[in-house]
Coordinates of C-alpha atoms and ligand atoms in Angstrom, one line a residue:
M1 CA 95.9 32.0 116.4
L2 CA 99.2 31.9 118.2
R3 CA 102.0 30.1 116.5
T4 CA 105.0 29.4 118.6
F5 CA 108.0 27.1 118.8
L6 CA 106.1 25.1 121.4
A7 CA 103.1 24.6 119.1
V8 CA 105.5 23.5 116.4
A9 CA 107.4 21.3 118.8
A10 CA 104.1 19.7 119.9
A11 CA 103.1 19.1 116.3
T12 CA 106.4 17.5 115.6
A13 CA 106.6 15.7 118.9
L14 CA 109.9 17.5 119.6
L15 CA 110.4 18.0 123.3
L16 CA 111.4 21.3 124.7
P17 CA 112.3 22.1 128.3
I18 CA 109.3 23.2 130.4
G19 CA 109.1 27.0 130.3
A20 CA 110.6 27.3 126.8
Q21 CA 107.6 29.2 125.7
A22 CA 108.2 31.8 128.4
Q23 CA 111.8 32.4 127.2
P24 CA 111.8 36.1 126.4
A25 CA 112.2 37.4 122.9
D26 CA 115.0 39.8 121.8
L27 CA 112.5 41.8 119.8
I28 CA 108.8 42.2 119.6
V29 CA 106.9 44.1 117.0
T30 CA 103.4 44.9 118.0
N31 CA 100.4 47.0 116.9
A32 CA 101.2 46.0 113.4
K33 CA 99.3 44.7 110.4
I34 CA 101.6 41.7 109.5
A35 CA 101.1 40.1 106.1
T36 CA 102.6 36.7 107.1
L37 CA 102.1 35.3 103.6
D38 CA 101.7 31.9 105.2
A39 CA 99.6 29.3 103.4
A40 CA 96.4 30.7 104.9
S41 CA 97.3 34.3 104.2
T42 CA 97.1 35.1 107.9
T43 CA 97.3 38.7 109.0
A44 CA 98.8 38.9 112.5
Q45 CA 99.2 41.8 114.9
A46 CA 102.6 41.0 116.5
L47 CA 105.7 39.0 116.1
A48 CA 108.6 38.0 118.4
V49 CA 112.2 37.3 117.4
R50 CA 114.9 35.4 119.3
D51 CA 118.4 34.6 118.0
G52 CA 117.5 35.9 114.6
R53 CA 114.4 33.8 114.1
L54 CA 110.7 34.2 114.6
V55 CA 109.6 32.5 117.8
A56 CA 106.0 33.7 117.7
V57 CA 103.5 35.3 115.4
G58 CA 100.0 36.2 116.6
S59 CA 97.9 38.7 118.5
A60 CA 99.4 41.4 120.7
G61 CA 97.9 39.7 123.8
E62 CA 99.4 36.4 122.9
L63 CA 102.8 37.8 122.3
R64 CA 102.9 39.5 125.7
A65 CA 104.3 36.2 127.2
F66 CA 107.5 36.7 125.2
S67 CA 108.3 40.1 126.7
G68 CA 111.2 40.1 129.2
P69 CA 113.3 42.8 130.8
N70 CA 115.7 42.9 127.9
T71 CA 113.1 42.6 125.1
R72 CA 113.0 45.6 122.7
T73 CA 109.4 46.3 121.8
V74 CA 108.6 48.2 118.7
D75 CA 105.1 49.8 118.3
A76 CA 104.5 49.7 114.6
G77 CA 101.7 52.2 114.9
G78 CA 99.2 50.1 113.0
R79 CA 101.5 50.0 110.0
T80 CA 101.8 47.1 107.5
V81 CA 104.7 44.7 107.9
I82 CA 105.8 42.5 105.1
P83 CA 108.4 39.7 104.7
G84 CA 111.7 41.2 103.5
L85 CA 111.8 41.6 99.7
I86 CA 114.2 39.5 97.7
D87 CA 115.3 40.4 94.2
S88 CA 115.9 37.2 92.3
H89 CA 118.0 38.9 89.6
M90 CA 120.0 42.0 90.5
H91 CA 123.5 42.8 89.5
A92 CA 124.0 44.2 93.0
V93 CA 127.5 43.2 93.8
R94 CA 128.7 45.0 90.7
A95 CA 126.4 48.0 91.2
A96 CA 127.7 48.3 94.8
L97 CA 131.4 48.6 93.7
S98 CA 130.8 52.0 92.1
Y99 CA 127.7 53.1 94.0
S100 CA 129.7 55.7 96.0
T101 CA 131.2 57.2 92.9
E102 CA 128.1 57.2 90.6
V103 CA 125.2 59.5 90.0
N104 CA 121.8 57.9 89.6
W105 CA 118.7 59.2 87.9
I106 CA 116.3 56.7 89.4
G107 CA 113.0 58.5 89.9
A108 CA 114.0 61.8 88.3
G109 CA 110.8 63.0 86.5
T110 CA 112.4 65.7 84.3
I111 CA 115.7 66.4 82.6
A112 CA 116.0 69.5 84.9
E113 CA 115.9 67.1 87.9
A114 CA 118.5 64.8 86.3
M115 CA 120.7 67.8 85.6
A116 CA 120.3 69.0 89.2
R117 CA 121.6 65.6 90.4
I118 CA 124.6 66.0 88.1
R119 CA 125.2 69.5 89.5
T120 CA 124.9 68.3 93.1
A121 CA 127.3 65.4 92.4
A122 CA 129.8 67.9 90.7
S123 CA 129.7 70.1 93.8
R124 CA 130.7 67.1 96.0
A125 CA 133.2 65.4 93.6
R126 CA 136.9 66.1 93.8
P127 CA 138.1 68.6 91.2
G128 CA 138.0 67.1 87.8
G129 CA 136.5 63.9 89.2
W130 CA 134.3 61.8 86.9
L131 CA 130.5 61.8 87.1
I132 CA 129.0 58.5 85.8
V133 CA 125.4 57.7 85.2
A134 CA 125.6 53.9 84.5
G135 CA 122.1 53.2 83.5
G136 CA 118.8 52.7 85.4
W137 CA 116.9 55.4 83.5
T138 CA 114.9 55.9 80.3
E139 CA 113.9 58.9 78.4
Q140 CA 110.3 57.8 79.0
Q141 CA 110.6 58.7 82.6
F142 CA 111.3 62.4 81.8
A143 CA 108.4 64.7 81.1
E144 CA 110.3 65.9 78.0
R145 CA 110.3 62.3 76.6
R146 CA 113.8 62.7 75.3
R147 CA 117.4 62.1 76.3
P148 CA 119.5 64.9 77.7
T149 CA 121.9 66.6 75.3
M150 CA 125.6 66.8 75.6
A151 CA 125.2 70.6 75.9
E152 CA 122.9 70.1 78.9
L153 CA 125.4 67.8 80.6
Q154 CA 128.3 70.2 79.9
E155 CA 126.3 73.1 81.3
A156 CA 125.5 71.1 84.5
A157 CA 129.1 70.0 85.1
P158 CA 131.5 72.1 83.0
E159 CA 134.5 71.2 85.1
H160 CA 134.0 67.4 85.2
P161 CA 134.1 64.6 82.7
V162 CA 130.6 63.2 82.4
Y163 CA 129.6 59.7 81.1
V164 CA 125.9 58.7 80.7
Q165 CA 124.8 55.3 79.6
L166 CA 121.3 54.4 78.4
F167 CA 120.7 50.6 78.8
Y168 CA 123.3 48.8 76.7
E169 CA 122.3 50.8 73.7
A170 CA 123.8 54.3 73.8
V171 CA 126.3 56.5 75.6
V172 CA 126.9 60.2 75.7
M173 CA 130.1 61.8 77.0
T174 CA 131.0 65.4 77.4
P175 CA 134.1 66.7 75.6
K176 CA 136.1 66.5 78.8
A177 CA 135.2 62.8 79.1
L178 CA 136.0 62.1 75.4
E179 CA 139.3 63.8 75.8
A180 CA 140.2 62.0 79.0
L181 CA 139.5 58.6 77.5
G182 CA 141.1 59.5 74.2
V183 CA 137.9 58.5 72.4
S184 CA 136.8 60.1 69.1
A185 CA 134.6 58.9 66.3
G186 CA 137.6 57.1 64.8
T187 CA 138.7 55.3 68.0
L188 CA 135.4 54.0 69.4
P189 CA 135.4 50.4 70.6
A190 CA 134.3 47.8 68.1
G191 CA 130.6 47.7 67.6
M192 CA 130.1 51.4 68.6
K193 CA 129.4 54.3 66.3
P194 CA 128.2 57.9 66.5
E195 CA 124.4 58.1 66.7
A196 CA 122.9 58.0 63.2
D197 CA 120.6 61.0 63.8
G198 CA 123.7 63.1 64.6
A199 CA 122.8 64.0 68.2
P200 CA 126.1 65.5 69.3
G201 CA 128.1 63.2 71.6
W202 CA 125.7 60.3 71.6
M203 CA 127.0 57.0 70.3
T204 CA 125.3 53.7 70.0
G205 CA 126.5 50.1 70.4
D206 CA 125.8 46.7 71.8
I207 CA 126.5 45.2 75.3
V208 CA 130.0 44.1 74.3
G209 CA 131.0 47.5 72.8
I210 CA 129.4 49.5 75.6
S211 CA 131.0 47.3 78.3
A212 CA 134.4 47.8 76.6
L213 CA 133.9 51.5 76.8
F214 CA 132.7 51.4 80.4
D215 CA 135.8 49.4 81.3
K216 CA 137.9 52.4 80.1
L217 CA 136.4 54.6 82.9
P218 CA 138.6 55.1 85.9
K219 CA 137.9 52.4 88.5
P220 CA 136.8 53.1 92.0
T221 CA 139.4 52.2 94.6
Y222 CA 138.9 49.3 97.0
A223 CA 137.9 51.7 99.7
D224 CA 135.3 53.0 97.3
N225 CA 134.1 49.4 96.7
V226 CA 133.6 48.8 100.4
A227 CA 131.9 52.1 101.0
G228 CA 129.8 51.6 97.9
T229 CA 128.7 48.1 99.0
R230 CA 127.7 49.3 102.4
A231 CA 125.9 52.3 101.0
F232 CA 124.1 50.4 98.2
F233 CA 122.9 47.6 100.5
S234 CA 121.7 50.2 103.0
E235 CA 119.8 51.9 100.1
L236 CA 118.2 48.6 99.3
N237 CA 117.3 48.1 102.9
R238 CA 115.5 51.5 102.7
L239 CA 113.3 49.9 100.1
G240 CA 112.5 46.8 102.2
I241 CA 115.0 44.5 100.5
T242 CA 116.6 41.9 102.7
G243 CA 117.9 39.4 100.1
L244 CA 119.3 39.2 96.6
V245 CA 120.1 36.5 94.1
D246 CA 123.0 38.0 92.1
P247 CA 123.9 36.8 88.6
G248 CA 127.4 38.3 88.3
G249 CA 127.8 40.3 85.2
F250 CA 130.0 42.0 82.6
S251 CA 132.8 44.2 84.0
I252 CA 133.1 42.4 87.3
A253 CA 135.9 39.9 87.9
P254 CA 136.1 37.3 90.7
S255 CA 138.7 39.5 92.4
Q256 CA 136.1 42.3 92.7
Y257 CA 134.0 40.2 95.1
A258 CA 136.6 41.1 97.8
A259 CA 134.5 44.0 99.2
L260 CA 131.4 41.8 99.6
F261 CA 133.5 39.1 101.2
E262 CA 135.1 41.6 103.6
L263 CA 131.7 42.8 104.8
W264 CA 130.5 39.2 105.2
R265 CA 133.7 38.4 107.3
D266 CA 133.0 41.5 109.4
K267 CA 129.4 40.5 109.9
A268 CA 128.5 43.8 108.3
L269 CA 126.2 42.6 105.5
T270 CA 122.8 44.1 105.9
L271 CA 121.1 41.8 103.4
R272 CA 121.5 38.1 102.3
V273 CA 123.3 37.4 99.1
A274 CA 123.3 34.3 97.0
Y275 CA 125.8 34.7 94.2
S276 CA 126.7 32.8 91.1
V277 CA 129.8 32.9 88.9
F278 CA 129.5 34.5 85.5
A279 CA 131.8 33.1 82.8
Q280 CA 134.5 35.7 81.9
K281 CA 136.7 33.6 79.6
P282 CA 135.1 33.2 76.2
G283 CA 135.8 29.7 74.8
A284 CA 137.3 28.5 78.0
E285 CA 134.3 28.6 80.3
L286 CA 134.3 25.0 81.4
Q287 CA 137.9 25.3 82.4
E288 CA 137.2 28.5 84.2
F289 CA 134.2 27.1 86.1
R290 CA 136.2 24.0 87.0
E291 CA 138.9 26.1 88.6
L292 CA 136.6 28.5 90.4
T293 CA 134.4 25.8 91.9
Q294 CA 137.0 23.2 93.0
M295 CA 136.8 24.7 96.5
L296 CA 133.3 26.0 96.1
P297 CA 130.5 23.3 96.4
M298 CA 127.0 24.3 95.5
G299 CA 125.3 26.1 98.4
F300 CA 128.6 26.7 100.3
G301 CA 128.3 29.6 102.7
D302 CA 125.8 30.6 105.4
D303 CA 122.5 32.4 105.6
M304 CA 124.1 35.8 104.9
L305 CA 126.2 34.8 101.9
K306 CA 126.3 31.7 99.8
F307 CA 127.4 30.3 96.5
N308 CA 124.5 29.6 94.2
G309 CA 126.0 28.1 91.1
L310 CA 126.7 29.2 87.5
G311 CA 125.4 32.1 85.4
E312 CA 123.9 34.2 84.1
R313 CA 126.5 33.9 81.4
V314 CA 127.3 30.2 81.0
T315 CA 129.1 30.4 77.7
L316 CA 129.7 33.5 75.6
A317 CA 128.7 31.6 72.5
M318 CA 125.2 31.0 74.0
Y319 CA 124.9 34.4 75.6
N320 CA 122.2 36.6 74.0
N321 CA 122.6 34.6 70.9
N322 CA 119.5 33.7 69.0
F323 CA 121.4 31.7 66.4
P324 CA 123.9 29.4 68.2
D325 CA 125.7 27.1 65.8
A326 CA 126.2 23.3 66.4
A327 CA 129.6 23.8 67.9
A328 CA 128.3 26.4 70.4
K329 CA 125.6 24.0 71.4
E330 CA 127.9 21.1 71.8
K331 CA 130.3 23.0 74.0
F332 CA 127.4 24.3 76.0
Y333 CA 126.0 20.7 76.5
E334 CA 129.4 19.5 77.7
L335 CA 129.4 22.3 80.3
I336 CA 125.8 21.9 81.6
K337 CA 126.3 18.1 81.9
W338 CA 129.4 18.8 84.0
A339 CA 127.3 21.2 86.1
A340 CA 124.4 18.8 86.5
L341 CA 126.7 16.0 87.7
R342 CA 128.0 18.4 90.4
K343 CA 124.5 19.5 91.3
L344 CA 125.3 23.1 90.5
A345 CA 122.5 25.4 89.9
V346 CA 122.6 27.2 86.5
T347 CA 120.9 30.4 85.6
I348 CA 121.0 31.7 82.1
H349 CA 120.2 34.9 80.3
W350 CA 117.7 34.3 77.5
Q351 CA 115.6 37.0 75.9
E352 CA 113.6 35.6 73.0
N353 CA 111.0 33.0 73.0
G354 CA 111.6 32.5 69.3
S355 CA 115.0 31.0 69.9
V356 CA 114.6 29.4 73.3
D357 CA 114.1 26.0 71.7
H358 CA 117.9 25.9 71.2
L359 CA 118.3 26.1 75.0
L360 CA 115.3 23.9 76.1
G361 CA 116.2 21.2 73.5
L362 CA 119.6 20.9 75.2
Y363 CA 118.1 20.9 78.7
E364 CA 115.6 18.2 77.7
K365 CA 118.4 16.0 76.2
L366 CA 120.4 16.5 79.4
N367 CA 117.5 15.8 81.7
A368 CA 117.2 12.4 80.0
E369 CA 120.8 11.7 80.7
V370 CA 121.4 13.5 84.0
P371 CA 118.2 14.6 85.8
I372 CA 118.2 18.4 86.4
K373 CA 114.6 18.6 87.7
D374 CA 115.6 19.2 91.3
L375 CA 118.6 21.4 90.7
R376 CA 116.6 24.7 90.4
W377 CA 118.0 25.8 87.1
S378 CA 116.5 29.0 85.9
I379 CA 116.0 31.3 82.9
A380 CA 116.2 35.1 83.3
H381 CA 114.2 37.6 81.3
L382 CA 112.3 35.7 78.5
D383 CA 109.6 38.4 78.5
D384 CA 107.7 36.8 75.7
A385 CA 107.7 33.2 76.9
S386 CA 104.9 31.2 75.2
P387 CA 102.6 28.8 77.0
E388 CA 104.5 25.9 75.3
T389 CA 107.8 27.3 76.6
L390 CA 106.4 27.6 80.1
A391 CA 105.1 24.0 80.0
R392 CA 108.5 22.8 78.9
M393 CA 110.2 24.8 81.7
K394 CA 107.7 23.3 84.2
A395 CA 108.5 19.8 83.1
L396 CA 112.2 20.4 83.6
G397 CA 111.8 22.1 87.0
I398 CA 113.2 25.2 85.5
G399 CA 112.3 28.5 87.3
W400 CA 111.8 31.9 85.7
T401 CA 113.3 35.1 87.1
M402 CA 111.0 37.8 85.8
Q403 CA 112.0 41.5 85.9
D404 CA 110.3 44.8 85.2
A405 CA 112.2 45.4 81.9
M406 CA 108.9 46.3 80.2
Y407 CA 108.4 49.2 82.6
F408 CA 111.4 50.8 81.0
Q409 CA 111.3 49.3 77.5
G410 CA 107.6 48.6 77.1
D411 CA 106.9 51.6 74.8
R412 CA 109.2 50.1 72.3
A413 CA 107.8 46.6 72.7
L414 CA 104.3 48.0 72.1
A415 CA 105.5 49.7 68.9
V416 CA 107.2 46.6 67.6
R417 CA 104.9 43.8 68.8
G418 CA 101.5 45.5 69.1
E419 CA 98.9 43.3 70.7
A420 CA 101.4 40.5 71.5
A421 CA 103.0 42.9 74.0
R422 CA 99.8 42.6 76.1
R423 CA 101.2 39.4 77.6
M424 CA 104.7 40.6 78.2
P425 CA 105.9 39.3 80.5
P426 CA 103.4 36.4 80.9
I427 CA 103.2 36.4 84.8
G428 CA 99.8 34.9 84.9
S429 CA 100.5 32.2 82.4
A430 CA 103.7 31.2 84.2
L431 CA 101.8 30.9 87.5
R432 CA 99.0 28.9 85.9
A433 CA 101.6 26.6 84.3
G434 CA 103.1 26.0 87.8
V435 CA 106.5 27.5 87.0
N436 CA 108.4 28.9 89.9
V437 CA 108.6 32.6 89.4
G438 CA 110.9 35.0 91.2
A439 CA 110.5 38.8 90.9
G440 CA 113.2 41.4 90.5
T441 CA 114.6 44.2 88.5
D442 CA 117.9 43.3 86.7
A443 CA 119.3 46.6 88.1
H444 CA 121.3 48.6 87.9
R445 CA 122.6 49.3 84.4
V446 CA 119.3 48.5 82.6
A447 CA 116.8 49.2 85.3
S448 CA 116.0 50.8 88.6
Y449 CA 116.5 48.6 91.7
N450 CA 113.4 49.9 93.4
P451 CA 111.2 46.9 94.2
F452 CA 108.1 49.0 94.8
V453 CA 108.3 50.4 91.3
A454 CA 108.5 46.9 90.0
L455 CA 105.6 45.8 92.2
Q456 CA 103.5 48.7 91.0
W457 CA 104.3 47.7 87.4
M458 CA 103.5 44.0 88.1
L459 CA 100.0 45.2 89.2
D460 CA 99.2 47.9 86.7
G461 CA 101.3 46.8 83.7
K462 CA 102.0 50.4 82.8
T463 CA 105.3 51.5 81.3
A464 CA 107.4 54.3 82.7
S465 CA 105.6 56.8 80.4
G466 CA 102.2 55.6 81.9
K467 CA 101.1 53.6 78.9
P468 CA 99.0 50.6 79.8
M469 CA 100.6 47.5 78.4
R470 CA 100.1 44.1 80.1
G471 CA 96.6 42.6 80.0
P472 CA 94.5 41.4 83.0
D473 CA 95.2 37.7 82.3
E474 CA 98.9 38.3 83.0
T475 CA 98.4 40.5 86.1
P476 CA 98.7 39.0 89.6
T477 CA 96.9 40.1 92.7
R478 CA 98.7 42.3 95.2
E479 CA 99.3 39.4 97.5
R480 CA 100.5 37.2 94.7
A481 CA 102.9 39.8 93.4
L482 CA 104.3 40.2 96.9
R483 CA 104.7 36.4 97.2
L484 CA 106.8 36.4 94.0
Y485 CA 109.0 39.1 95.5
T486 CA 109.5 37.1 98.7
A487 CA 109.2 33.3 98.9
G488 CA 109.0 33.2 95.0
S489 CA 112.5 34.7 94.8
A490 CA 113.8 32.7 97.8
W491 CA 113.2 29.5 95.8
F492 CA 116.1 30.3 93.5
S493 CA 118.6 30.0 96.3
F494 CA 116.9 27.0 97.9
D495 CA 115.7 29.3 100.8
E496 CA 111.9 29.3 100.6
A497 CA 111.7 27.1 103.8
K498 CA 113.9 29.6 105.6
R499 CA 112.6 33.0 104.6
G500 CA 110.1 34.8 102.4
T501 CA 107.1 34.3 104.8
L502 CA 106.7 35.4 108.4
E503 CA 106.2 32.1 110.2
V504 CA 107.6 30.6 113.4
G505 CA 111.1 29.2 112.9
K506 CA 111.8 31.3 109.9
L507 CA 114.6 33.9 109.7
A508 CA 113.3 37.2 111.0
D509 CA 113.6 39.3 107.9
F510 CA 110.9 41.9 107.5
A511 CA 110.0 45.6 106.8
I512 CA 107.6 48.0 108.4
L513 CA 106.2 50.1 105.5
D514 CA 105.3 53.7 105.4
Q515 CA 102.0 53.0 103.7
D516 CA 99.7 50.0 103.4
F517 CA 100.8 48.1 100.3
F518 CA 97.4 46.3 100.3
A519 CA 95.2 49.4 100.5
V520 CA 96.9 52.4 98.8
P521 CA 95.9 53.1 95.2
V522 CA 98.1 51.1 92.8
E523 CA 99.6 54.2 91.3
R524 CA 101.1 55.1 94.7
I525 CA 102.7 51.7 95.4
G526 CA 105.9 52.8 93.6
K527 CA 106.5 55.5 96.2
T528 CA 106.5 53.0 99.1
V529 CA 109.5 53.0 101.4
S530 CA 110.4 51.0 104.5
L531 CA 110.5 52.8 107.9
M532 CA 112.3 49.9 109.5
T533 CA 114.0 46.9 107.9
V534 CA 115.1 43.9 110.0
V535 CA 117.4 41.2 108.9
G536 CA 117.9 38.2 111.2
G537 CA 116.3 40.2 114.0
R538 CA 118.8 43.0 113.6
V539 CA 117.5 46.5 112.6
V540 CA 119.5 47.3 109.5
Y541 CA 117.6 50.4 108.5
A542 CA 115.3 52.8 110.3
A543 CA 113.7 56.2 109.5
R544 CA 111.4 58.5 111.5
P545 CA 109.4 57.7 113.6
F546 CA 111.9 55.1 114.4
D547 CA 115.5 55.7 115.4
A548 CA 118.6 53.7 114.4
A549 CA 118.1 51.4 117.3
G550 CA 114.6 50.7 116.1
N551 CA 112.9 52.6 119.0
A552 CA 110.0 54.9 118.2
V553 CA 111.2 58.5 118.7
A554 CA 107.8 60.0 118.1
A555 CA 104.3 58.9 118.8
A556 CA 103.7 56.5 115.9
A557 CA 100.6 57.2 113.8
P558 CA 99.8 55.4 110.6
Ligands
ZN1 ZN1 120.6 39.0 81.9

């Protein structure tokens, strides 16, 4: 069935000038298998875009009416087209700042491959320049099932200081790096200590200690920040990502949003960003938020960049703290009440179901005083949420941003929790409870940013080492998983009516994939890439057989 502006106009008794339907499109994608993800799960063959929005979705024949002399037509070669993916919890603004000066091990299957990436980076870096692996890997991804040693790193880059971080748990530095930072066993930041088992160079710590250490590393320049933001967003486009909900983070101050803002001003953003402010001033968070938001009302911005409220650190005293005291809770309450009165969205980092009553109790109390139900507050992580917790979240209108943490850390969760780990995270339970769920990764320090790795994990529940973990009750269908990564995530920035599905009137954000997400074996989904990514009708990424302008440069065959 053809869905056009005219059909919508007729349905809503909105009058358009005669001939409106014949107004040519800027872009038509045809010969495609389009997963529109509309309510009826329609698969269409073609879509047409004008002024950044979809003006028609239907069969190739029906769409011919939208072709004019200046219309660019892309033959998708029978490939699958999906709505652009949206990560609902990625520390992308921060990741982007250093993307042009870091080495990543995402997808490296062996230590040899990881060392080869260090070697390549060393050959490109300026003499003596730092090589930094800032997370996004686990020893479980390596065939060797162990961490690289300091000696291996030294051998790969003898002339460069090397810093490697494993989650927020451990760090290894080569002697050159230790020397450059003036760090020795006696001068480690508070909370960090040499690894107990004596692995040379490895040290352990918590998020605060490791962040303090990370902050000692030389900072990329502003030019690096801008180049990194462009490059990182382009890398995300390569994986079909067209939108992000960004929760701020440690080690990124408000001043460091300048590169993002410059690209937005220059109309050079290649994906849509909704960002929140992350408390940076322990004990003075309310004052900090008051100052930062005086000129920043909730939702301020446009479809490319907008302000999305507070979090994921709301107060330090309630951050990653399973035992908040009465004073911490009182201060937190004062802050969330202030936020609710201003209709600010609040997203918060919370890990453990066992302690979430501290948080939900305060939210319930607040909701009785100032309703928060329509403010789209959210909890990030909470991989072991119980049915009771999910029911309480549903009652408060609180959404859940769910990430593939268990892909990386599941082996440990299985060892510690046993059978209980089979429902981590409880994707199926959350959907049955009617909680709004967004998908994502929590990249890049603790996880890979690859949405297809996350989608594969959503479907097979297997950890990075290939161990089956999550049970069938908590496993969504392929379509459902994709919905969580599109409209599901869009909900968290109040955007599900604008994007996340491919329907007439919506923003033209989509990706042509190299393989059929719905048909390939599950274990291959993680290898999927986009061949063409479009944001607001603009081609932001293209690979063969398409050229940078989005034209087919070779006969397209699926
Ligand atoms: Zn978090």
